[in-house]
PDB file of C-alpha atoms in Angstrom:
ATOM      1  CA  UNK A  87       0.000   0.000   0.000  1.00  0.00           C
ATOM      2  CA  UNK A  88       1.371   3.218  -1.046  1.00  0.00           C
ATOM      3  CA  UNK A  89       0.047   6.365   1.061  1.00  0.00           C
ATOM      4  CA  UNK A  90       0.109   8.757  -1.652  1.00  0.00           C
ATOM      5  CA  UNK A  91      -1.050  11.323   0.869  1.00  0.00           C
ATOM      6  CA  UNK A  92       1.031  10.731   3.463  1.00  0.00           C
ATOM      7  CA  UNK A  93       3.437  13.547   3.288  1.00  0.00           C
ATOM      8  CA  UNK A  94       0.549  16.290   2.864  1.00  0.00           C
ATOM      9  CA  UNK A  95      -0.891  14.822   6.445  1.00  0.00           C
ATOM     10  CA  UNK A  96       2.474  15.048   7.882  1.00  0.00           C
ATOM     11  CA  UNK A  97       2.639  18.629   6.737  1.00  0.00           C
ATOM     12  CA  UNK A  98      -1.036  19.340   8.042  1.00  0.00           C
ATOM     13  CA  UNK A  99      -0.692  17.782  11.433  1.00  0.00           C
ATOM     14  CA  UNK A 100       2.580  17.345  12.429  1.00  0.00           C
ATOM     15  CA  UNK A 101       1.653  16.634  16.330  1.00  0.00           C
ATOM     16  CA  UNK A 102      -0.468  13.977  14.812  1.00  0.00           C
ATOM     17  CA  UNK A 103       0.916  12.192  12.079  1.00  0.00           C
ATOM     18  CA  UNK A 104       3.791  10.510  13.311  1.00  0.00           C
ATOM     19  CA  UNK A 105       1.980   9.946  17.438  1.00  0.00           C
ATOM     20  CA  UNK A 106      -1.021   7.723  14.777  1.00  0.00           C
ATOM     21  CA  UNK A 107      -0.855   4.379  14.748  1.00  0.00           C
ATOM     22  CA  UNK A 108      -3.668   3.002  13.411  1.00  0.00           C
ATOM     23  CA  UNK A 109      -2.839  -0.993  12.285  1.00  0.00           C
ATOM     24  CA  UNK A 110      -4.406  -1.800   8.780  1.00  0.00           C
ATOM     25  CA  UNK A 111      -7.200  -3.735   9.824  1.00  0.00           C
ATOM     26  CA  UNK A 112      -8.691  -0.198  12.074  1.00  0.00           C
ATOM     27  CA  UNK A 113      -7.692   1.939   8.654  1.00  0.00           C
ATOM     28  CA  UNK A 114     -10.036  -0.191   6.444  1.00  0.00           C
ATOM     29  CA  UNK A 115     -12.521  -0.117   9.351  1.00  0.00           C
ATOM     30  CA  UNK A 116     -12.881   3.367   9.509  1.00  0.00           C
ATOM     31  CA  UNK A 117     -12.987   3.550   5.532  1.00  0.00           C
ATOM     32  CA  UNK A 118     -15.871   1.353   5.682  1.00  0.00           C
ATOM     33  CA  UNK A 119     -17.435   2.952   8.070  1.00  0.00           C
ATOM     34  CA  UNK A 120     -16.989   6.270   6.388  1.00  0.00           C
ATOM     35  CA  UNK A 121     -18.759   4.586   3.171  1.00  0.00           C
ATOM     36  CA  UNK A 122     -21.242   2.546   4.502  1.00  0.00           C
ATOM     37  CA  UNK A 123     -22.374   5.302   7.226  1.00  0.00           C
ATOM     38  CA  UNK A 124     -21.403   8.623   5.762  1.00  0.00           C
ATOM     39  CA  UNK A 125     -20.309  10.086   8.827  1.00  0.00           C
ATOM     40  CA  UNK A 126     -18.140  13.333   8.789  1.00  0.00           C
ATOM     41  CA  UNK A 127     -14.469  13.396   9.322  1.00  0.00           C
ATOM     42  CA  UNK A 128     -14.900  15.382  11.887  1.00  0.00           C
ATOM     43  CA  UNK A 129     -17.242  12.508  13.996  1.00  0.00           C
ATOM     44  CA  UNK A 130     -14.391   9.302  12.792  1.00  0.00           C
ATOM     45  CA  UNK A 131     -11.456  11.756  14.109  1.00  0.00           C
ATOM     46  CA  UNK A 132     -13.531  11.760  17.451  1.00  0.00           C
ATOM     47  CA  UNK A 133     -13.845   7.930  17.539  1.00  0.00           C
ATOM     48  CA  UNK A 134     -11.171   6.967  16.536  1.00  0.00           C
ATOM     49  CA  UNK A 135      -9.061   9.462  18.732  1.00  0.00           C
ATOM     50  CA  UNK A 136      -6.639  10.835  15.560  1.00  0.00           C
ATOM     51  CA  UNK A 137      -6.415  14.272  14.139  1.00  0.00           C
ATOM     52  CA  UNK A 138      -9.073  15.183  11.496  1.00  0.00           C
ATOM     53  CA  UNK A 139      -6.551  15.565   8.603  1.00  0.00           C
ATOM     54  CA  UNK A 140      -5.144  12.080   9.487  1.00  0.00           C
ATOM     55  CA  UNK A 141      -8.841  10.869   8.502  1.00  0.00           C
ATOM     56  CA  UNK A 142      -8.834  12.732   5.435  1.00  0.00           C
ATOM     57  CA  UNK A 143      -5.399  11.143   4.305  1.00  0.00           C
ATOM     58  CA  UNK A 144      -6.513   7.257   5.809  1.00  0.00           C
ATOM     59  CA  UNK A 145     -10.066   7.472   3.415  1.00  0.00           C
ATOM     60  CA  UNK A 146      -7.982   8.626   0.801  1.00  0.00           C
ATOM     61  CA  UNK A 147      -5.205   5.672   0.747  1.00  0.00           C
ATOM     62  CA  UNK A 148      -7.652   3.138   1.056  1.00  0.00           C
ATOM     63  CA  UNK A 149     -10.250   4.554  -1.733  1.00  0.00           C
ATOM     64  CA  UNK A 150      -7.312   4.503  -4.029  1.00  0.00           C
ATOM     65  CA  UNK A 151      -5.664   0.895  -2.530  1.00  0.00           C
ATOM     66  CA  UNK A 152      -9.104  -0.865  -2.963  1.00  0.00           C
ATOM     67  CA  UNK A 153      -9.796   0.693  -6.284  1.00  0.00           C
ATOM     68  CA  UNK A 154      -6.611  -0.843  -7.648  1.00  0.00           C
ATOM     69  CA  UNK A 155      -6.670  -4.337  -5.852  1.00  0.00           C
ATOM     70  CA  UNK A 156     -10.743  -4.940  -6.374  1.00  0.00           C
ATOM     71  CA  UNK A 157     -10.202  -3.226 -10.127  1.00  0.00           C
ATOM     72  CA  UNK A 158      -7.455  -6.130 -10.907  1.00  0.00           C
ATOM     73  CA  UNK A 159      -9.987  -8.591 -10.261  1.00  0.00           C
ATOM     74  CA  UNK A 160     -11.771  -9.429 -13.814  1.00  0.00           C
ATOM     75  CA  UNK A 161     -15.395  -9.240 -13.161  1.00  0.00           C
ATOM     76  CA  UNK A 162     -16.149  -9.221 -16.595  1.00  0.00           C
ATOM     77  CA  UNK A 163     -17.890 -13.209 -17.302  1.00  0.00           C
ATOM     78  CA  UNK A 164     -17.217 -15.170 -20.405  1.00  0.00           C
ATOM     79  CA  UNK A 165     -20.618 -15.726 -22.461  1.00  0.00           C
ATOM     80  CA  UNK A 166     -20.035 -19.747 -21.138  1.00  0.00           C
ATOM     81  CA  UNK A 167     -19.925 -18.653 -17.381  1.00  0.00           C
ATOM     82  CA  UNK A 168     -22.771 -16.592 -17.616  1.00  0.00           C
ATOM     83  CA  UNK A 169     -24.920 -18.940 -19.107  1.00  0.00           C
ATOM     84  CA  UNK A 170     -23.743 -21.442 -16.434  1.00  0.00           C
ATOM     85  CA  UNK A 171     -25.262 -19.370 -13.496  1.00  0.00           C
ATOM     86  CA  UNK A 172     -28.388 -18.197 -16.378  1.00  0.00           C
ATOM     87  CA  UNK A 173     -31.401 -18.298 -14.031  1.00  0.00           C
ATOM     88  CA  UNK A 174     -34.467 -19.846 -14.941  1.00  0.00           C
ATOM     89  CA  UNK A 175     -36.400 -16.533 -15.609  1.00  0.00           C
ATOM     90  CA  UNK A 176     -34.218 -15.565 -18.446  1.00  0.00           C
ATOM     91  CA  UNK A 177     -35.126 -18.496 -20.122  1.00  0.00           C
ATOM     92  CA  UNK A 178     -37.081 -16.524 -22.837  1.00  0.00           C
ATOM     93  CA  UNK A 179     -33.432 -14.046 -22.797  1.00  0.00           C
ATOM     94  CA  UNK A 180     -30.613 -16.760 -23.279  1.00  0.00           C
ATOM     95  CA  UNK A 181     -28.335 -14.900 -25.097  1.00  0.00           C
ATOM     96  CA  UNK A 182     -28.353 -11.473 -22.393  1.00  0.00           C
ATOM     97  CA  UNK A 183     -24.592 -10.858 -21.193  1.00  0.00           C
ATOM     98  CA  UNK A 184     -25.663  -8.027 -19.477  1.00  0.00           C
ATOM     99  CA  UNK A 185     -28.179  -5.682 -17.884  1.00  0.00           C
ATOM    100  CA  UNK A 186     -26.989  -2.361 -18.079  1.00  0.00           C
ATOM    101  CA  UNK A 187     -28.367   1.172 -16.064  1.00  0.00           C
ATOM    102  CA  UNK A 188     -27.247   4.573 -15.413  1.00  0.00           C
ATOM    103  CA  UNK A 189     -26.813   5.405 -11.647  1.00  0.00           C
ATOM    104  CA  UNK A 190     -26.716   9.533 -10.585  1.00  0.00           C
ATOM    105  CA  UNK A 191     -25.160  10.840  -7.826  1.00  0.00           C
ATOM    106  CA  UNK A 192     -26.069  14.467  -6.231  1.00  0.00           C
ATOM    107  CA  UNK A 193     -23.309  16.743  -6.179  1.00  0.00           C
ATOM    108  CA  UNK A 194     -22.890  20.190  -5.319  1.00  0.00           C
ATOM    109  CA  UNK A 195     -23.620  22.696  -7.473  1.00  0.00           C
ATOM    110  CA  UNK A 196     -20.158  24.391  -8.803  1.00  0.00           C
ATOM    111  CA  UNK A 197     -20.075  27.997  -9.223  1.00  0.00           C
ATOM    112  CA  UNK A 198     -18.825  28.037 -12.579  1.00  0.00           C
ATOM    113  CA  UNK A 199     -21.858  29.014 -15.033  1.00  0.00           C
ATOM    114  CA  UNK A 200     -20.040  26.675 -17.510  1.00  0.00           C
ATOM    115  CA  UNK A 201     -19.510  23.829 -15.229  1.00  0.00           C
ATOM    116  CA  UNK A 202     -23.163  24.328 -13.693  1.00  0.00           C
ATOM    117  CA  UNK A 203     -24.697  23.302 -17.375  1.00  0.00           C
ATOM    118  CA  UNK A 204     -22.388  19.878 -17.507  1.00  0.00           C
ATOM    119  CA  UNK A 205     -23.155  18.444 -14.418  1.00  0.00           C
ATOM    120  CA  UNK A 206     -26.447  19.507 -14.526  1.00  0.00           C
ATOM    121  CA  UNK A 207     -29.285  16.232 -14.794  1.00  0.00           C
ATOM    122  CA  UNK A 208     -32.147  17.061 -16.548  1.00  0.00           C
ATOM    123  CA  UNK A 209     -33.638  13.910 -15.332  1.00  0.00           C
ATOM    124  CA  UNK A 210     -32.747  14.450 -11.646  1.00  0.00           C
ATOM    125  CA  UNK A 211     -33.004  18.338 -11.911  1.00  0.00           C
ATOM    126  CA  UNK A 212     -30.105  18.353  -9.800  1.00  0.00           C
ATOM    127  CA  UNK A 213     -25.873  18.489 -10.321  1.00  0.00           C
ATOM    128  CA  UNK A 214     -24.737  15.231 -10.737  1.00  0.00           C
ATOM    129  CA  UNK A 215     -22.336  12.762 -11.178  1.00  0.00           C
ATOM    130  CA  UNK A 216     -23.472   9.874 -13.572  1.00  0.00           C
ATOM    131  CA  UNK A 217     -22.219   6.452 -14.085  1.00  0.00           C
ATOM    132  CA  UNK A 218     -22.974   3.068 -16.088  1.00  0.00           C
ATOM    133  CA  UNK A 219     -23.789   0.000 -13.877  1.00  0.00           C
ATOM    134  CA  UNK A 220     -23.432  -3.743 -15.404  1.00  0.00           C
ATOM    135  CA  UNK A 221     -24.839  -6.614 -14.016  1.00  0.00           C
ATOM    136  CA  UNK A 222     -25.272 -10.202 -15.230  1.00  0.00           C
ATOM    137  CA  UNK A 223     -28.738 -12.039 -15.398  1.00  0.00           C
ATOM    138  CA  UNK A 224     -27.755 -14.211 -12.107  1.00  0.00           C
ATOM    139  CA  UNK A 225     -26.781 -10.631 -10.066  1.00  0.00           C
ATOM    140  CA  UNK A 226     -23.187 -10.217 -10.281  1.00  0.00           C
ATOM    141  CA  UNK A 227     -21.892  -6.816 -10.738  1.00  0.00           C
ATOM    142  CA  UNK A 228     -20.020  -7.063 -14.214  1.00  0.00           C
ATOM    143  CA  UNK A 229     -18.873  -3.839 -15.202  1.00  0.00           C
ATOM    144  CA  UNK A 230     -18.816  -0.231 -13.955  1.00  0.00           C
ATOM    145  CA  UNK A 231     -17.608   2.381 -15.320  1.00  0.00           C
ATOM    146  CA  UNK A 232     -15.769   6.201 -14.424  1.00  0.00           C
ATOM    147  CA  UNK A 233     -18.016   9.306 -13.604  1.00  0.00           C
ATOM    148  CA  UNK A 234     -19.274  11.313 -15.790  1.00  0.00           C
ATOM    149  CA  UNK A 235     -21.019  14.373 -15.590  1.00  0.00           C
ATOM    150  CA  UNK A 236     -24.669  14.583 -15.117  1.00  0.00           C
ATOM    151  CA  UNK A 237     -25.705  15.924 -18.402  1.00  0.00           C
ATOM    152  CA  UNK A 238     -24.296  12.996 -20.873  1.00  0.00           C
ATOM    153  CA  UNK A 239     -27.157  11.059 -22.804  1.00  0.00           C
ATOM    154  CA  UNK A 240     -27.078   7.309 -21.914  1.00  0.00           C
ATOM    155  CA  UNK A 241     -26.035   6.665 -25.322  1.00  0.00           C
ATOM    156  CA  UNK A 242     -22.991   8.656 -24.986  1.00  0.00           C
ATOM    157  CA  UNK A 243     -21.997   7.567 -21.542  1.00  0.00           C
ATOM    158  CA  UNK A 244     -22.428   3.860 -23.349  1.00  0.00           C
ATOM    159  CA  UNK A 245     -19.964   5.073 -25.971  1.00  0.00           C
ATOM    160  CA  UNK A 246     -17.393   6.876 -23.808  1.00  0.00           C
ATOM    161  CA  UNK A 247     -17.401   4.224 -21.331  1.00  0.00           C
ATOM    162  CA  UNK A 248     -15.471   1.426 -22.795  1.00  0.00           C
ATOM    163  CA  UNK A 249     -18.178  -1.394 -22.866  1.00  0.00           C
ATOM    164  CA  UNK A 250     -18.918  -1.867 -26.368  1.00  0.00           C
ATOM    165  CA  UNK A 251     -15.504  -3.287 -26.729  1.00  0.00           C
ATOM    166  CA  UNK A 252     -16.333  -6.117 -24.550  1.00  0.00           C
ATOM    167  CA  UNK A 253     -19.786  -7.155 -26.426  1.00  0.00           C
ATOM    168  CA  UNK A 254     -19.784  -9.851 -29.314  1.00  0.00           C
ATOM    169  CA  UNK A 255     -22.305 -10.391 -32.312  1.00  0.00           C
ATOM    170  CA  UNK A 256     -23.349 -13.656 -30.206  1.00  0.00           C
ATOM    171  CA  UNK A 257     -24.465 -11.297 -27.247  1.00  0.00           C
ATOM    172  CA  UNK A 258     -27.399  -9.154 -26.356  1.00  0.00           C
ATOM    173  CA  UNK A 259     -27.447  -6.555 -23.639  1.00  0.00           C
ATOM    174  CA  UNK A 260     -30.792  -5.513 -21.410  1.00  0.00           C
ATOM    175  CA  UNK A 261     -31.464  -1.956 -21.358  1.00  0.00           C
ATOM    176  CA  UNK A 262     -34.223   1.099 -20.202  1.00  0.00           C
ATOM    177  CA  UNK A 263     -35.900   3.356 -22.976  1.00  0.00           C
ATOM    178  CA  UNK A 264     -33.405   5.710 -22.771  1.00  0.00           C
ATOM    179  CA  UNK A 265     -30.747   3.350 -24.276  1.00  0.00           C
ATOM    180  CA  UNK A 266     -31.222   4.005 -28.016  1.00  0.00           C
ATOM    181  CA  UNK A 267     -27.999   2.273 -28.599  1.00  0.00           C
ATOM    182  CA  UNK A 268     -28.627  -0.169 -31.481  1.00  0.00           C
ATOM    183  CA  UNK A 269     -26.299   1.641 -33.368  1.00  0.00           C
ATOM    184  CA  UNK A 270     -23.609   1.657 -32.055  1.00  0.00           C
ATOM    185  CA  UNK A 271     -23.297  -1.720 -30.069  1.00  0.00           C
ATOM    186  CA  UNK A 272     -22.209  -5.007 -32.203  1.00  0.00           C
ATOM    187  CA  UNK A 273     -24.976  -6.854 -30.728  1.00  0.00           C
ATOM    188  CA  UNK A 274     -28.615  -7.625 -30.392  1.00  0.00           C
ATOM    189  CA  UNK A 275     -30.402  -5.426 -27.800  1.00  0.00           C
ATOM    190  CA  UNK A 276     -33.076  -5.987 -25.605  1.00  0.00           C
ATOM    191  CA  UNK A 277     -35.444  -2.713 -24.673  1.00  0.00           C
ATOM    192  CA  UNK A 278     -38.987  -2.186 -24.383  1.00  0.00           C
ATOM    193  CA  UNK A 279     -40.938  -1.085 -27.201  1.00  0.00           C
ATOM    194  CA  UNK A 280     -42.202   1.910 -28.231  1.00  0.00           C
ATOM    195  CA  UNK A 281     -45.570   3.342 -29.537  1.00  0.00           C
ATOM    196  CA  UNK A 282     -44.026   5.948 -31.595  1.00  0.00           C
ATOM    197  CA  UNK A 283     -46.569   7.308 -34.171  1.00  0.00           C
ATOM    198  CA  UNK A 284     -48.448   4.220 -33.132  1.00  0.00           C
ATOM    199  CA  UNK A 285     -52.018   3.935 -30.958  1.00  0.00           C
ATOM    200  CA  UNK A 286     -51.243   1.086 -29.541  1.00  0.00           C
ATOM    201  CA  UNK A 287     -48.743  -1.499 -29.638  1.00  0.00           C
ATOM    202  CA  UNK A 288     -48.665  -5.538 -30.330  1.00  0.00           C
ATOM    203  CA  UNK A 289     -49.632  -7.877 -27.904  1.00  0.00           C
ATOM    204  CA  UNK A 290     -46.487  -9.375 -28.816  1.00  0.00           C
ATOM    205  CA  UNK A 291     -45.030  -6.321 -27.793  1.00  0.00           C
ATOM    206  CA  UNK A 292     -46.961  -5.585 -24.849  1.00  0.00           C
ATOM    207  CA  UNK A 293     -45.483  -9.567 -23.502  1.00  0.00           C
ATOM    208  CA  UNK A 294     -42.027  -8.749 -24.526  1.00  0.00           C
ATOM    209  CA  UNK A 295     -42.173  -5.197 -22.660  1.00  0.00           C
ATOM    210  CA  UNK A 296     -43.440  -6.608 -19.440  1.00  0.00           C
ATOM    211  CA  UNK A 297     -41.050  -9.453 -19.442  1.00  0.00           C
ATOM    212  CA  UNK A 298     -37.814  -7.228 -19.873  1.00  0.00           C
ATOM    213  CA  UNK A 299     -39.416  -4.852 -17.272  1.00  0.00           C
ATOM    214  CA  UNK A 300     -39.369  -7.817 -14.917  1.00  0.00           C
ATOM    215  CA  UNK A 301     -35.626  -8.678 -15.467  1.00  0.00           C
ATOM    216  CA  UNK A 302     -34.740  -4.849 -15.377  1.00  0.00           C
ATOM    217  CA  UNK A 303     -35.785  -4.947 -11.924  1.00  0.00           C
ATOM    218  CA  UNK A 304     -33.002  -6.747 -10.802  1.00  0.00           C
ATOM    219  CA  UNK A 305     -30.255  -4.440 -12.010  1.00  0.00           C
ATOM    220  CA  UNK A 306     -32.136  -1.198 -10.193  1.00  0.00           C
ATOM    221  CA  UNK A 307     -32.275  -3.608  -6.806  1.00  0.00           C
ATOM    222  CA  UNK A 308     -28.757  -3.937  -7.508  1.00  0.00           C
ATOM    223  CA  UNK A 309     -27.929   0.108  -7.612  1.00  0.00           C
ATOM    224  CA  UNK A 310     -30.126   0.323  -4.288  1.00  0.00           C
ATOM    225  CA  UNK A 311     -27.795  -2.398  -2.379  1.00  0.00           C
ATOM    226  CA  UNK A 312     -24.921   0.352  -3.878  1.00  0.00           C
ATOM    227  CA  UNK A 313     -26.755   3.023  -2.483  1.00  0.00           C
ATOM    228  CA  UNK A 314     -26.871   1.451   0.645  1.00  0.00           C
ATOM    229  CA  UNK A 315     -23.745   3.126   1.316  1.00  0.00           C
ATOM    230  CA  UNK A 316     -24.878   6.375   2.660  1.00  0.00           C
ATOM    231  CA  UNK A 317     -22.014   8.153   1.813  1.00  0.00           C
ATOM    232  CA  UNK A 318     -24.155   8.598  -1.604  1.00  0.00           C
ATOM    233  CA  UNK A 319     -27.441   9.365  -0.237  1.00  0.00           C
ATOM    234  CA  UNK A 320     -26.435  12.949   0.702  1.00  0.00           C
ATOM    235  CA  UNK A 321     -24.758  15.852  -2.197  1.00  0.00           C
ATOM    236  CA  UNK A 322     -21.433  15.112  -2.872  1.00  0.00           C
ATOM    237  CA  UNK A 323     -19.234  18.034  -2.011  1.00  0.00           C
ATOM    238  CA  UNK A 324     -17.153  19.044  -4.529  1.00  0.00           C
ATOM    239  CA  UNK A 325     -13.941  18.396  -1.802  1.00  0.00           C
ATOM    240  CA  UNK A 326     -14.147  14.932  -3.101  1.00  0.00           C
ATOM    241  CA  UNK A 327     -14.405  15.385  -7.185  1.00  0.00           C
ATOM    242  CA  UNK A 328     -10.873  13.743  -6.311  1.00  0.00           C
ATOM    243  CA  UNK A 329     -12.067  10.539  -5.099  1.00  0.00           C
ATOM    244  CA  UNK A 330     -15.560   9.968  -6.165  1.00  0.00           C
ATOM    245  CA  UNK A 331     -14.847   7.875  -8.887  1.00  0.00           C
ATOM    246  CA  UNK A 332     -13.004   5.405  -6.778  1.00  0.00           C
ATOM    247  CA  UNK A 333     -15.354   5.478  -3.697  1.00  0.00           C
ATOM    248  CA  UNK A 334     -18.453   4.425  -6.625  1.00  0.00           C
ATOM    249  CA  UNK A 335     -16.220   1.907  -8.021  1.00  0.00           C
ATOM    250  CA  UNK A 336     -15.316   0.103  -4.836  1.00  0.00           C
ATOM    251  CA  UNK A 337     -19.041   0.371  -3.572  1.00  0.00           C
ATOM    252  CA  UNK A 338     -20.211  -1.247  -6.836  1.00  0.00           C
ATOM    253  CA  UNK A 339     -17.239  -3.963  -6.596  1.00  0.00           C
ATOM    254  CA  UNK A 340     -17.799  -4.454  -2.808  1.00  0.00           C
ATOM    255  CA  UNK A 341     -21.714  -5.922  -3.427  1.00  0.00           C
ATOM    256  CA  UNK A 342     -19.751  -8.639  -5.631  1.00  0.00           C
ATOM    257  CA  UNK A 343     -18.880  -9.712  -1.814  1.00  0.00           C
ATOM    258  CA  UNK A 344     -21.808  -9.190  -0.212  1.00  0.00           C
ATOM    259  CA  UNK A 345     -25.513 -10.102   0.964  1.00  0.00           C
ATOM    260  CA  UNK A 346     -27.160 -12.875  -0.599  1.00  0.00           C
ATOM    261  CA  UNK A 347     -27.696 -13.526  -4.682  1.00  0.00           C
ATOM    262  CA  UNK A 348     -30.089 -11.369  -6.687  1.00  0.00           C
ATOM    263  CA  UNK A 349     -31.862 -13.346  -8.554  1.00  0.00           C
ATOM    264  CA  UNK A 350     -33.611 -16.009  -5.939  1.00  0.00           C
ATOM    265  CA  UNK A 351     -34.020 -18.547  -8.618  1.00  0.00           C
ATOM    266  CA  UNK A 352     -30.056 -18.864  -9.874  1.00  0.00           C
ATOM    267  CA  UNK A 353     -29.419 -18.628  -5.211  1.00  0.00           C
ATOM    268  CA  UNK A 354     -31.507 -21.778  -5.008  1.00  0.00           C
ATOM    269  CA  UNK A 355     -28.631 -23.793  -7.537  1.00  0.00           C
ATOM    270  CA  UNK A 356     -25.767 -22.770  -5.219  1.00  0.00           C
TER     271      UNK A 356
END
């Protein structure tokens, strides 16, 4: 582990930095606590009897270490081990590698007119930070990409984000409305229909919408157990623009590791 910060929190708090010593196991402790809890660095330097900068620089050697040791880990599955672990429900889906969804994260409003209009969510008529979720039909977090700001189109953030490269012609993805990404993905694509100029649509339609609805469901359960983390259900200061990305990334990795399966059906085969 490389504390990349450790000379700036010798600089800050010199009574403190050197008199600290934390072992590992009470670092990652209070980094999970900070996560999964939220609580201020102000309230962890008071419980765990260190100087507030000290905090600062412990959060921000972990974020980076876990980010770089859960990132090695390939959590992208081969089209053969995801149809392994295929649960029944999917039957009608087979070929789906993946269930993709766009995640937001409140942030605070910069004061930059410029900036304001990027991270600004249309959707979530809020500043935010948005990100691309993966998740394979049995519940398994697959891929996740870097932060973006709030105002890209899903399409884009598909595009930008590096996925594509990973699909195959024998492949289909799961996606929302929003995902108008036939175009630009080498593989068949599974997302409700519309009506268009249409009065009404297909009863073969109507089936195939309320079955991928069904499966979609499992991918926004998955984003709440991320959210979970309550670090992310309050705005995002713009103090830690530095470290968002890798705090998402290791909450998304970290549900890899816990709870129980998604999907009940593929839980009962294990």
């Amino acid at each position: 582990m490389v504390r990349v910060t450790r000379v700036r929190c010798a600089a800050d708090a010199p009574h403190t930095a050197n008199a600290t010593s934390l072992q590992p196991i009470d670092e990652f402790f209070l980094f999970m606590t900070y996560l999964s809890l939220g609580l201020m660095e102000k309230d962890l330097a008071h419980r765990f009897k260190i100087h507030q900068s000290t905090v600062s620089c412990v959060i921000n050697t972990w974020a980076n270490f876990l980010y770089t040791v859960l990132g090695a880990v390939g959590i992208w599955l081969s089209e053969e081990e995801v149809k392994v672990h295929l649960p029944d429900v999917f039957h009608g889906f087979a070929d789906t590698q993946v269930i993709l969804d766009c995640t937001e994260l409140y942030c605070q409003t910069p004061n930059s007119l410029l900036l304001q209009s990027e991270v600004f969510s249309t959707y979530k008529s809020h500043s935010t930070f948005k990100g691309l979720i993966g998740m394979a039909p049995h519940g398994a977090v697959t891929f996740v990409s870097s932060l973006y700001e709030g105002s890209i189109s899903d399409k884009e953030i598909v595009k930008q984000s590096g996925i594509v490269s990973q699909l195959k012609p024998t492949m289909a993805i799961m996606v929302d409305k929003g995902f108008l990404v036939g175009d630009c993905v080498p593989c068949k694509v599974y997302i409700p229909a519309f009506l268009s100029k249409r009065a009404q649509m297909s009863g073969a339609e109507v089936r195939e919408t309320q079955s991928i609805a069904r499966l979609r469901v499992h991918v926004e359960r998955l984003i709440r157990r991320v959210k979970e983390h309550k670090i992310f259900s309050t705005v995002i200061p713009l103090s830690l623009t530095g470290s968002i990305n890798q705090l998402n990334s290791v909450a998304c990795l970290l549900v890899n590791y816990q709870n129980r399966p998604l999907v009940k059906a593929w839980a009962s085969k294990c």
